[in-house]
């Protein structure tokens, strides 16, 4: 078995849930289950974040233009059944279901058509980035699927392949820190912070001024820098531990 991980990147106005997550960077969504048949799709998602972010998500889920994972942007003639299964001040669990029309399609449906049955899907969403992990057979034509998916998402949604590896039972499934490629927003924030001297001692710019230069709220910039720093620190610690293991093995042999 192999795991294939890729990410979609929605542009503003092309997906109501992505718009909410971009406006509320402390809010994220992880799939608890995701299933598709030839003529329908159903899933359960767990969202966590601020009260304002979850309220905005509820409105997005109730929007008539929202269809869970449907890649058609100009209406597909179906309706999405949305039910809240659990709700608290900082968590939301939502069930969604829709039946396909002649024009409906989605990531799972493209996968079924090109990769066959028996697939496992996991997803994680934050900001405009939507990461998918598919567990599939070793012989499945992954590149054929990825090319077909690229044709379906069109020009309003970016798509990026992150990894295709043997299934690793030790890997944490789609943990937000599991993939070391930083989302564009975090990469741009980090690059700007370095260029303008935010990390110098003493600092040449404070967080508020840097946020003004980038045209984003101070809280959003702070969140993006914290997430980028966490990913880089985690990657460094993992690499450092691996280096120590190699050195210990060499020393033992000597």
XYZ file of C-alpha atoms in Angstrom:
254
model
C 0.000 0.000 0.000
C 1.055 3.582 -0.678
C -0.057 6.987 0.498
C -0.494 9.891 -1.878
C -0.666 13.394 -0.377
C -1.483 16.513 -2.360
C -2.976 19.948 -1.707
C -5.514 22.194 -3.369
C -5.189 25.966 -2.982
C -8.433 27.886 -3.493
C -8.454 31.434 -4.795
C -10.697 34.003 -3.127
C -14.370 33.634 -3.970
C -14.124 30.107 -5.389
C -14.984 28.131 -2.236
C -17.046 29.489 0.699
C -15.364 27.285 3.312
C -11.877 28.271 2.133
C -12.902 31.938 2.325
C -13.998 31.474 5.955
C -10.791 29.653 6.915
C -8.697 32.379 5.261
C -10.549 35.031 7.266
C -10.210 32.997 10.492
C -6.692 31.493 10.470
C -7.106 29.983 13.949
C -9.872 27.721 12.610
C -9.200 24.394 10.839
C -11.131 21.327 9.654
C -10.096 17.671 9.807
C -12.087 14.825 8.247
C -13.353 12.087 10.555
C -14.631 10.059 7.604
C -14.980 10.577 3.863
C -16.720 8.177 1.476
C -17.922 8.188 -2.105
C -19.857 5.895 -4.394
C -20.352 6.310 -8.126
C -23.444 8.453 -7.551
C -22.991 10.156 -4.158
C -20.581 11.514 -1.555
C -20.871 11.712 2.223
C -18.474 12.730 4.979
C -18.116 13.821 8.601
C -15.778 16.704 9.485
C -14.474 18.070 12.765
C -13.773 21.803 12.897
C -12.064 23.602 15.745
C -11.191 27.217 16.294
C -12.598 30.501 17.515
C -16.286 31.059 18.176
C -16.391 33.621 15.357
C -14.711 31.215 12.945
C -17.104 28.375 13.724
C -20.126 30.639 13.382
C -18.855 31.745 9.967
C -18.362 28.083 9.008
C -21.942 27.303 9.974
C -23.134 30.056 7.654
C -20.895 28.776 4.850
C -22.198 25.220 5.252
C -25.753 26.560 5.046
C -25.039 28.563 1.896
C -26.994 27.366 -1.154
C -23.778 27.605 -3.196
C -21.970 25.102 -0.948
C -21.594 21.463 -1.984
C -19.116 19.377 -0.027
C -16.066 18.907 -2.259
C -17.923 19.413 -5.531
C -15.422 20.853 -8.027
C -18.079 22.489 -10.214
C -18.072 26.248 -9.581
C -21.118 27.369 -11.579
C -23.799 25.130 -10.067
C -24.350 21.428 -10.623
C -28.087 21.138 -9.995
C -27.894 19.132 -6.803
C -28.372 20.010 -3.143
C -26.157 19.270 -0.155
C -27.686 17.838 3.013
C -25.824 19.367 5.970
C -26.419 18.317 9.571
C -24.598 19.405 12.723
C -23.739 16.373 14.859
C -21.999 18.213 17.702
C -21.336 21.816 18.674
C -19.436 23.554 21.456
C -17.795 26.946 21.839
C -14.638 25.814 20.019
C -15.632 22.633 18.131
C -18.086 21.722 15.397
C -18.846 18.296 13.891
C -20.745 18.330 10.594
C -22.213 15.609 8.352
C -22.679 16.370 4.650
C -24.206 14.317 1.831
C -25.031 14.915 -1.814
C -26.064 12.890 -4.854
C -24.301 13.425 -8.159
C -25.837 14.968 -11.247
C -24.436 14.622 -14.745
C -22.000 17.479 -14.133
C -21.027 16.815 -10.488
C -17.528 15.652 -9.661
C -15.163 15.713 -6.685
C -11.716 14.555 -5.612
C -13.051 11.175 -4.355
C -15.044 10.640 -7.558
C -12.053 11.369 -9.786
C -10.063 8.991 -7.570
C -12.666 6.244 -7.917
C -12.678 6.617 -11.691
C -8.886 6.417 -12.042
C -7.659 4.527 -8.971
C -10.485 2.044 -8.388
C -12.323 0.954 -5.241
C -10.939 0.335 -1.754
C -9.474 3.809 -1.245
C -9.110 5.574 2.097
C -9.418 9.362 2.238
C -8.219 11.829 4.880
C -8.306 15.608 4.646
C -7.090 18.648 6.551
C -8.040 22.265 5.802
C -6.577 25.553 7.008
C -6.645 28.878 5.221
C -7.111 28.361 1.503
C -5.066 25.148 1.583
C -6.889 21.806 1.439
C -4.666 18.755 1.943
C -5.745 15.280 0.844
C -4.219 11.932 1.787
C -5.290 8.855 -0.175
C -4.230 5.350 0.815
C -4.187 3.183 -2.300
C -2.844 0.063 -3.967
C 0.800 -0.054 -5.070
C -0.196 -0.475 -8.730
C -2.754 2.366 -8.864
C -2.008 4.870 -11.700
C -1.396 7.891 -9.470
C -0.031 10.215 -12.146
C -3.006 9.506 -14.415
C -5.314 10.438 -11.529
C -3.357 13.594 -10.706
C -3.448 14.784 -14.319
C -7.206 14.169 -14.488
C -7.737 16.024 -11.217
C -5.755 18.974 -12.543
C -8.133 19.148 -15.503
C -11.152 19.129 -13.180
C -10.068 21.805 -10.697
C -9.522 24.360 -13.468
C -7.704 27.664 -13.264
C -9.244 28.953 -10.014
C -7.680 26.291 -7.823
C -3.974 25.525 -7.506
C -2.853 21.931 -7.054
C 0.430 20.632 -5.634
C 1.780 17.111 -5.198
C 3.365 16.731 -1.737
C 4.449 13.105 -1.482
C 3.942 9.593 -2.800
C 5.483 7.021 -0.482
C 5.042 3.578 0.930
C 2.441 3.556 3.685
C 4.180 4.298 6.975
C 2.201 3.194 10.079
C 4.386 5.483 12.223
C 3.365 8.614 10.317
C 0.711 10.809 11.918
C -2.083 11.080 9.326
C -2.323 14.591 7.924
C -1.182 16.319 11.063
C -0.896 20.030 10.228
C 2.827 19.765 11.022
C 3.375 16.504 9.124
C 4.144 18.003 5.710
C 7.230 20.173 5.781
C 6.377 22.276 2.739
C 5.082 25.549 4.172
C 1.819 26.964 2.783
C 2.360 30.024 0.585
C 0.977 32.443 3.183
C 3.396 31.202 5.850
C 6.328 31.171 3.445
C 5.646 34.752 2.344
C 5.222 35.948 5.942
C 8.476 34.302 6.983
C 10.383 35.689 4.016
C 9.078 39.212 4.678
C 9.990 38.942 8.370
C 13.571 38.041 7.480
C 13.891 40.684 4.748
C 12.634 43.501 7.000
C 14.731 42.529 10.022
C 12.044 41.153 12.317
C 14.407 38.410 13.535
C 17.430 40.660 13.992
C 18.657 41.813 17.422
C 17.558 44.479 17.963
C 14.605 44.201 15.595
C 14.467 46.628 12.698
C 10.673 46.298 12.486
C 7.945 45.273 14.904
C 5.043 42.958 14.184
C 2.463 45.729 13.720
C 4.570 47.606 11.167
C 5.352 44.392 9.294
C 1.646 43.530 9.181
C 0.912 47.006 7.769
C 3.540 46.494 5.059
C 1.933 43.178 4.086
C -1.595 44.548 4.287
C -2.863 41.902 6.717
C -4.086 42.029 10.347
C -1.432 41.780 13.044
C -3.118 38.674 14.519
C -3.044 36.920 11.126
C 0.653 37.654 10.636
C 1.452 36.483 14.174
C -0.419 33.232 13.569
C 1.344 32.566 10.230
C 4.777 33.189 11.718
C 4.062 30.944 14.702
C 2.915 28.094 12.445
C 5.923 28.504 10.138
C 8.324 28.605 13.095
C 6.711 25.495 14.593
C 7.047 23.546 11.339
C 10.674 24.573 10.863
C 11.551 23.810 14.490
C 9.883 20.387 14.295
C 11.688 19.586 11.053
C 15.008 20.670 12.575
C 14.490 18.553 15.694
C 13.605 15.498 13.599
C 16.634 15.954 11.355
C 18.899 16.560 14.357
C 17.667 13.384 16.060
C 18.256 11.406 12.871
C 21.791 12.808 12.645
C 22.476 11.796 16.259
C 21.277 8.253 15.524
C 23.610 8.016 12.517
C 26.581 9.342 14.501
C 25.863 6.903 17.331
C 25.770 4.005 14.891
C 29.085 5.108 13.328
C 30.670 5.489 16.761
C 29.467 2.037 17.778
C 30.977 0.473 14.681
C 34.303 2.205 15.329
